[in-house]
Amino acid sequence: MTQPVLTIRKLSIEYKVSGKKISAVREASFDLCKGQTTALIGESGSGKTTLGRALLGLLDGAGIISGGSIRFAGKSENYAKADEKLWRKIRGREISLILQDPQLTLNPLMKIFDQMLETMRLFSQVSRRKAWHRALALLETMKLEQPQKVLQSYPFQLSGGMCQRVVIAISLINKPKILIADEPTTALDAEIQSGILEELNSLRKQQNLSLLLITHDIDVAAKAADRVIVMKSGKILEKGSTQKVIHHPDHPYTKSLLDCRPCNCWGCGFDELSISTSRLIPSKAYHESPDDCLLDVDGLSYDYQVKGFVDTRSVSVLNEVSFYIRSGEVVGIIGSSGSGKSTLARCLLGLLRVSKGRILFKQSRISGLKGRAFRSECRLIQPIFQQARGALNPGRSIRNIIREPLDYHGINCKKDRNRRVAHLARQVGLDSEILDRRPSQISTGQCQRVAIARALVIEPELLICDEPTSALDLSIQAQILNLLLSLKSKLGFGMLFISHDLEVVKAICDRILVTRNGRLYEVPSNG
Amino acid sequence: MKHFNYLAAILILACGIFLADNVMAAKPSSKPLVVASPMLTHTLDPAGFESASFMRGMGLAEGLMRITKEGKIVPELAESLTRISPTRWEIKIRPHVRFWSGKAVDAKAVYNSLERTRALNTHATPIIQKLSFRIKDKMSLIVETEVPNPAVPFLLAYFDLVIHNAESYGPELNLFDMKAMDLTGMFKMKEFKANETATLEANPDYWGEKPLTRKITWIEIADSQARAMALQSGQVDIATKISPESAIGLERLPHIRLIKRPPANTRTIYLNLKQPYFKEQKVRQALAWAVDRQAVVDLACEGLTRPATTWLSSNPAYPETQSHGYTHYDPRKASSLLDEAGWLQKSGGVRSKNGIPLRFTLMSWGSAKPVAEVLQSQWRKIGIDARVLHVDYGIISAKRKKGDWDASMEAWSTFGDAAALLAGQFSPNGPGNYGGYNNVETNRLFEQLSQEQDLQKRRELILRLDRQIIEQTPTIPLHPRPYLTAINRKVVGFEPHFRQFDRIITPGLYKK
Amino acid sequence: MIVLKLLIYRLIRAMVLLWIVSLMIFTLIRLAPGDPVDYILGANDLAIGDTGTIELQKKQVRKNLGLDVTATQQYLNWIKRLALFDLGNSYRSGKSIVSELADRLPATLYLAGAAFLVQVSIALGFGIIASLNEDRWADHLIRLIGVLFVALPSFLLGLILLEIFAIRYPVYDMIGQVSFKRMWLPALTLGVLTSPPVMRLIRVNLIREYSRQYIVFGRSKGLGKKRLVGIHALGNGLLPILSVFGVNLAGLFSGSVIIESIFVLPGIGRYAVESIFARDYPAITGYVLLITFIVILLNLFVGLSYAFIDPRVRNTGYITK
């Protein structure tokens, strides 16, 4: 084993929440070694992000290190007790950080070059021109195309992958020895994910970096790390070489993590791109719809209006999309981000006005309906969104949230409504005590259950699920998917399941559709 | 010894000259004066809106006659005014008076000035339409009236009839042309910014007593409290129209003098006589007796004015009227009047008659709100329920025009041609007769008054009218609206006038 | 070219807006109770003569003011004059409204501008301090001060400050030309009194920015607090407040009647109130048009500044919305 650059011993971190102390990390001890990638795995709330931030002294206001030590090789101080002044001496130079959403990691109002320049000027005097050349060289090593253009761009003008490369370039400007990567690829599309991981890997080798990869994705860890640390509830449960932990896990929790994956063939590089276009059948306009057709979409187009200074351009997002869903059927739609799958969901829910085509729900036309007419016609179509917490009104209790559709449509008397809410809550696996809490007081997984309960409360015939599990940890993902499937078999609703994750779609869908560049293709059943 | 005598004489002489020089120097070189008022003259043309009266107050302009602070009419630019016949008067113009430009003020100039006022100043219309002018000779004018009018001196003293150089101003309104401005006052306008400042300079060629102050700066400070503070800080020497609330603070200061001369106007409650309960004289009288005027003055006006017993009683020329009418507070009499009229009170509630409660709305505006509130509480004591509605004047006048009102407050000037003023308030088509008062006996007295030429008899008739009217109480007099001026004690020679806008500047005024 | 097109587009919209506003105010003031003629004739305190004469007199005044024709005709006459940038003459002074407003505009512009600077500096200063000390005593103290300022009536603070600076320690001139010596105290009063809401807004926005990823990333790069707060957080945090600044400035421009009367400033706020009391129709209409124009101008300016500051707006042409 090579010599450690960072030694953590019995590190404990606490949060003070309204006077009470909540332990976030308990006596964590591990080393980061030169030139090695260490993966820190755990589900959300396991304390892995807190631990990562603590290594840079970046705990936010309420967090404090209550014990233990953080020691950097070659420094005598125990950084667990360091103040801001001391931390500033090593941030950027000894240790650096990259974060989950690269576009949010960069200041939206500053050009990329200015953000690089301010970083270069932190520890040395650099002229603008010199800095420019250095920035160019850095971006080139990050394999960014047209680096000159990138330097002059604002973050919003770059794609997520490009941004993440820029972020990595910036974090390495002052040649730190340690890089903490906190879910560096989670917010990115699958195709880009692996590129970024490869890039990090090669940089690690080139610069002899010590990389701490914080992730909830055990596949990513398995692919990229030399060593793996598994965390749960603030405790390190298991650590060791990747081989050992992934293939011969000691701890039962690690085993359960591995089992949670919907498909066991991890690492086989599955994404929708692997389905070559030649095998796809374009969905036809004016297709023959079956008799028990629940939803019938015919020639649906949606154009997005971009208002310019004077003129208005329109960008086609959906182009002549046609498909149908039988009652009780689960249809999956997959596609990379920007392929129009979310737009399709919004069109079906009446949130966007379709430009062309028609939507039939149980043989009656719903496209073009507005306001209350649409809502009463379509109350049997219910949505479930990705950001469950964001979809819940933070000011209301869970009980009120679930009951709201009943109140709105005036179904049953109040007593019956509350009984129905309680019944549904049980069905989706929510404790009855949760009903009186507010969304901010429950976990993300619970939020998604609440969202499902709310969608099911008026017994819909069609659920439109837009990436319902993407924001969830793997273990919870599986629970939610299982829940949806069991509810489906019990209640018999149809489901349109939108995801970018082929594994998930494959696991639960009867038929799979693929969106690509605004068009819809059908995957032949033998594929 | 001889030499000593000479020496002593020279010394005494020198001292004398030194002292005399000092004494003489003290006055004309006195310091510039700063005056703050809520409004400046709106324009530079005496025929313009709200201009002539301000110009008179500022010592810029003069008329043929003027009203002294005692309430007498004396000649100003006229040397004399004599009645030749009941409808004809002769004005002799004061000799050697010149406009600022040097042009002589002669009969022709005065005639032109008056005719220009007639043509352009709509304010002056009710006054000047009664008069026609004719040039008699170079320095005298004949004034004729259609009907005998003993009030001609009053009319000529009216503040809008300012003598100005009509040639210089031209035939049209000439509102902001400083060069055209040509008047006779003891001060000349030097600089003028509308709604802001006016700078005045002593007129060296003034015909009368020369002013002791050389320069006056006049500034407009709209807020009463701010005027009071400017005075307190010493940045202003005279502040006019101080509200009672700001006056209390000033009264305590050693270097400020508060001038409390009640003005010649009467704040009056006008009653809509078409309302059934106000048709009853006893109800009106009861309302008037139930008003504790001293308490109103003390509570709502900080004690800075005095009660008015009849409408005319605030006119200094008719002090007798102060013993007419509502000389004291008599709630018992008020109650018994109401009882007689059948408005009965049950267990301390609102009085009623035939099931109709004695309830009405009193509209107030401007500074009258506290007065209305004090009245409300006084009336409640005898079982009258008055509701106070404090609104913009526009709403009051619109409601009165529609006839949709019960009672409102107003304070009209009581000084001038008393016969005309009374007629304006109480004759059937008087513009101030809002309530629609129309009484045979009163009308007969008005008719008699218009025929009477003898001044003494007229006076008696006016007093009779005053008694007759207050007996019927078509309106309820309260008190003169307080109008206070505060001055720095360094200011010497300020002469309080009962028309506070008139002659603020006098020749003897200066600052130590 | 695009900018030119944009300006023309904006100009046409502004004209239409001004026209609608003019029509509205023209109608509304004529619907309000009260007759300007009453005010003009009522000013002399004298009720003499008889109603017949008074009616004649009123007729004369009405004719002089051009109020003797139908409202439609009055509007047409007014529009005709407006085409020549003539807003008519004041009923009271007879002076042209354009010059009356022009006389009063400097004081108002000075006051609004200076008060805005005071407001923004106080709001920024305290807002930043409060945000950096979230939930600590400094934050609570600032919140308390803010509440105090909001609760304080402007005339009270104005009079207290006058008492101190004009009477006790006479360093402030209550009279004189529009100048710094004359404006600092009213600007301070107005600025202080209007700052608390902006202060709170800045605090909240900054606190929200502090938890953003780019701030965490900035810290991890080794950036100092000054740069993070002063450049990164402030730039992003102020974006949503920009339009609030615009609205505030417009409010300040429309004049603070109380401050203007207490500090003896010849501003348009007081002018407007006096005009309203006297039913000086042309003056009221002129004032409303001026304020509408200023608001339009400010909105354009805010829109442009968004485009200037926020590259996302610049590149999508959001400002035309």
PDB file of N, CA and C in Angstrom, chain B residues 354-391:
ATOM      1  N   ASN B 354     -91.679  60.073  16.684  1.00  0.00           N
ATOM      2  CA  ASN B 354     -92.433  59.204  15.769  1.00  0.00           C
ATOM      3  C   ASN B 354     -91.559  58.064  15.238  1.00  0.00           C
ATOM      4  N   GLY B 355     -90.692  57.587  16.098  1.00  0.00           N
ATOM      5  CA  GLY B 355     -89.857  56.459  15.697  1.00  0.00           C
ATOM      6  C   GLY B 355     -88.640  56.831  14.863  1.00  0.00           C
ATOM      7  N   ILE B 356     -88.507  58.122  14.541  1.00  0.00           N
ATOM      8  CA  ILE B 356     -87.335  58.529  13.750  1.00  0.00           C
ATOM      9  C   ILE B 356     -86.269  59.073  14.699  1.00  0.00           C
ATOM     10  N   PRO B 357     -85.097  58.502  14.703  1.00  0.00           N
ATOM     11  CA  PRO B 357     -84.062  58.990  15.616  1.00  0.00           C
ATOM     12  C   PRO B 357     -83.479  60.326  15.134  1.00  0.00           C
ATOM     13  N   LEU B 358     -83.003  61.120  16.051  1.00  0.00           N
ATOM     14  CA  LEU B 358     -82.379  62.409  15.714  1.00  0.00           C
ATOM     15  C   LEU B 358     -80.915  62.144  15.364  1.00  0.00           C
ATOM     16  N   ARG B 359     -80.730  61.822  14.116  1.00  0.00           N
ATOM     17  CA  ARG B 359     -79.410  61.345  13.690  1.00  0.00           C
ATOM     18  C   ARG B 359     -79.072  62.004  12.370  1.00  0.00           C
ATOM     19  N   PHE B 360     -77.886  62.576  12.250  1.00  0.00           N
ATOM     20  CA  PHE B 360     -77.496  63.189  10.971  1.00  0.00           C
ATOM     21  C   PHE B 360     -75.977  63.104  10.810  1.00  0.00           C
ATOM     22  N   THR B 361     -75.525  63.444   9.618  1.00  0.00           N
ATOM     23  CA  THR B 361     -74.098  63.373   9.303  1.00  0.00           C
ATOM     24  C   THR B 361     -73.532  64.785   9.189  1.00  0.00           C
ATOM     25  N   LEU B 362     -72.458  65.020   9.896  1.00  0.00           N
ATOM     26  CA  LEU B 362     -71.779  66.313   9.823  1.00  0.00           C
ATOM     27  C   LEU B 362     -70.521  66.126   8.990  1.00  0.00           C
ATOM     28  N   MET B 363     -70.466  66.847   7.863  1.00  0.00           N
ATOM     29  CA  MET B 363     -69.280  66.722   7.002  1.00  0.00           C
ATOM     30  C   MET B 363     -68.260  67.793   7.371  1.00  0.00           C
ATOM     31  N   SER B 364     -67.015  67.374   7.498  1.00  0.00           N
ATOM     32  CA  SER B 364     -65.959  68.341   7.779  1.00  0.00           C
ATOM     33  C   SER B 364     -64.837  68.156   6.770  1.00  0.00           C
ATOM     34  N   TRP B 365     -64.015  69.132   6.629  1.00  0.00           N
ATOM     35  CA  TRP B 365     -62.880  69.026   5.702  1.00  0.00           C
ATOM     36  C   TRP B 365     -61.750  69.886   6.242  1.00  0.00           C
ATOM     37  N   GLY B 366     -60.583  69.723   5.643  1.00  0.00           N
ATOM     38  CA  GLY B 366     -59.431  70.529   6.041  1.00  0.00           C
ATOM     39  C   GLY B 366     -59.104  70.357   7.511  1.00  0.00           C
ATOM     40  N   SER B 367     -58.986  71.487   8.235  1.00  0.00           N
ATOM     41  CA  SER B 367     -58.533  71.424   9.621  1.00  0.00           C
ATOM     42  C   SER B 367     -59.696  71.275  10.593  1.00  0.00           C
ATOM     43  N   ALA B 368     -60.927  71.081  10.074  1.00  0.00           N
ATOM     44  CA  ALA B 368     -62.098  71.122  10.960  1.00  0.00           C
ATOM     45  C   ALA B 368     -62.402  69.792  11.634  1.00  0.00           C
ATOM     46  N   LYS B 369     -61.614  68.769  11.353  1.00  0.00           N
ATOM     47  CA  LYS B 369     -61.940  67.448  11.875  1.00  0.00           C
ATOM     48  C   LYS B 369     -62.063  67.419  13.411  1.00  0.00           C
ATOM     49  N   PRO B 370     -61.063  67.965  14.131  1.00  0.00           N
ATOM     50  CA  PRO B 370     -61.218  67.910  15.602  1.00  0.00           C
ATOM     51  C   PRO B 370     -62.449  68.658  16.081  1.00  0.00           C
ATOM     52  N   VAL B 371     -62.779  69.751  15.399  1.00  0.00           N
ATOM     53  CA  VAL B 371     -63.973  70.514  15.798  1.00  0.00           C
ATOM     54  C   VAL B 371     -65.201  69.621  15.680  1.00  0.00           C
ATOM     55  N   ALA B 372     -65.303  68.947  14.538  1.00  0.00           N
ATOM     56  CA  ALA B 372     -66.461  68.078  14.314  1.00  0.00           C
ATOM     57  C   ALA B 372     -66.542  67.011  15.393  1.00  0.00           C
ATOM     58  N   GLU B 373     -65.383  66.492  15.792  1.00  0.00           N
ATOM     59  CA  GLU B 373     -65.401  65.418  16.787  1.00  0.00           C
ATOM     60  C   GLU B 373     -65.819  65.921  18.162  1.00  0.00           C
ATOM     61  N   VAL B 374     -65.368  67.127  18.517  1.00  0.00           N
ATOM     62  CA  VAL B 374     -65.790  67.692  19.803  1.00  0.00           C
ATOM     63  C   VAL B 374     -67.297  67.934  19.786  1.00  0.00           C
ATOM     64  N   LEU B 375     -67.796  68.463  18.668  1.00  0.00           N
ATOM     65  CA  LEU B 375     -69.236  68.720  18.552  1.00  0.00           C
ATOM     66  C   LEU B 375     -70.025  67.424  18.711  1.00  0.00           C
ATOM     67  N   GLN B 376     -69.524  66.399  18.084  1.00  0.00           N
ATOM     68  CA  GLN B 376     -70.196  65.105  18.136  1.00  0.00           C
ATOM     69  C   GLN B 376     -70.406  64.671  19.591  1.00  0.00           C
ATOM     70  N   SER B 377     -69.325  64.821  20.390  1.00  0.00           N
ATOM     71  CA  SER B 377     -69.440  64.343  21.771  1.00  0.00           C
ATOM     72  C   SER B 377     -70.342  65.263  22.589  1.00  0.00           C
ATOM     73  N   GLN B 378     -70.320  66.564  22.264  1.00  0.00           N
ATOM     74  CA  GLN B 378     -71.194  67.470  23.017  1.00  0.00           C
ATOM     75  C   GLN B 378     -72.655  67.196  22.720  1.00  0.00           C
ATOM     76  N   TRP B 379     -72.952  66.941  21.471  1.00  0.00           N
ATOM     77  CA  TRP B 379     -74.348  66.681  21.100  1.00  0.00           C
ATOM     78  C   TRP B 379     -74.843  65.350  21.652  1.00  0.00           C
ATOM     79  N   ARG B 380     -73.903  64.410  21.748  1.00  0.00           N
ATOM     80  CA  ARG B 380     -74.316  63.103  22.235  1.00  0.00           C
ATOM     81  C   ARG B 380     -74.859  63.213  23.655  1.00  0.00           C
ATOM     82  N   LYS B 381     -74.298  64.192  24.407  1.00  0.00           N
ATOM     83  CA  LYS B 381     -74.732  64.349  25.791  1.00  0.00           C
ATOM     84  C   LYS B 381     -76.216  64.639  25.903  1.00  0.00           C
ATOM     85  N   ILE B 382     -76.790  65.337  24.881  1.00  0.00           N
ATOM     86  CA  ILE B 382     -78.229  65.613  24.977  1.00  0.00           C
ATOM     87  C   ILE B 382     -79.029  64.709  24.050  1.00  0.00           C
ATOM     88  N   GLY B 383     -78.418  63.635  23.607  1.00  0.00           N
ATOM     89  CA  GLY B 383     -79.162  62.622  22.863  1.00  0.00           C
ATOM     90  C   GLY B 383     -79.267  62.886  21.372  1.00  0.00           C
ATOM     91  N   ILE B 384     -78.302  63.620  20.827  1.00  0.00           N
ATOM     92  CA  ILE B 384     -78.297  63.817  19.374  1.00  0.00           C
ATOM     93  C   ILE B 384     -77.132  63.007  18.809  1.00  0.00           C
ATOM     94  N   ASP B 385     -77.432  62.247  17.788  1.00  0.00           N
ATOM     95  CA  ASP B 385     -76.393  61.374  17.226  1.00  0.00           C
ATOM     96  C   ASP B 385     -75.889  61.985  15.915  1.00  0.00           C
ATOM     97  N   ALA B 386     -74.738  62.624  15.999  1.00  0.00           N
ATOM     98  CA  ALA B 386     -74.139  63.189  14.784  1.00  0.00           C
ATOM     99  C   ALA B 386     -73.002  62.288  14.351  1.00  0.00           C
ATOM    100  N   ARG B 387     -72.993  61.953  13.089  1.00  0.00           N
ATOM    101  CA  ARG B 387     -71.867  61.168  12.581  1.00  0.00           C
ATOM    102  C   ARG B 387     -70.925  62.102  11.842  1.00  0.00           C
ATOM    103  N   VAL B 388     -69.647  61.923  12.058  1.00  0.00           N
ATOM    104  CA  VAL B 388     -68.680  62.825  11.437  1.00  0.00           C
ATOM    105  C   VAL B 388     -68.136  62.167  10.178  1.00  0.00           C
ATOM    106  N   LEU B 389     -68.163  62.945   9.103  1.00  0.00           N
ATOM    107  CA  LEU B 389     -67.619  62.450   7.839  1.00  0.00           C
ATOM    108  C   LEU B 389     -66.569  63.464   7.385  1.00  0.00           C
ATOM    109  N   HIS B 390     -65.295  63.052   7.492  1.00  0.00           N
ATOM    110  CA  HIS B 390     -64.244  63.990   7.114  1.00  0.00           C
ATOM    111  C   HIS B 390     -63.834  63.689   5.684  1.00  0.00           C
ATOM    112  N   VAL B 391     -64.068  64.611   4.782  1.00  0.00           N
ATOM    113  CA  VAL B 391     -63.850  64.320   3.357  1.00  0.00           C
ATOM    114  C   VAL B 391     -63.177  65.485   2.639  1.00  0.00           C
TER     115      VAL B 391
END
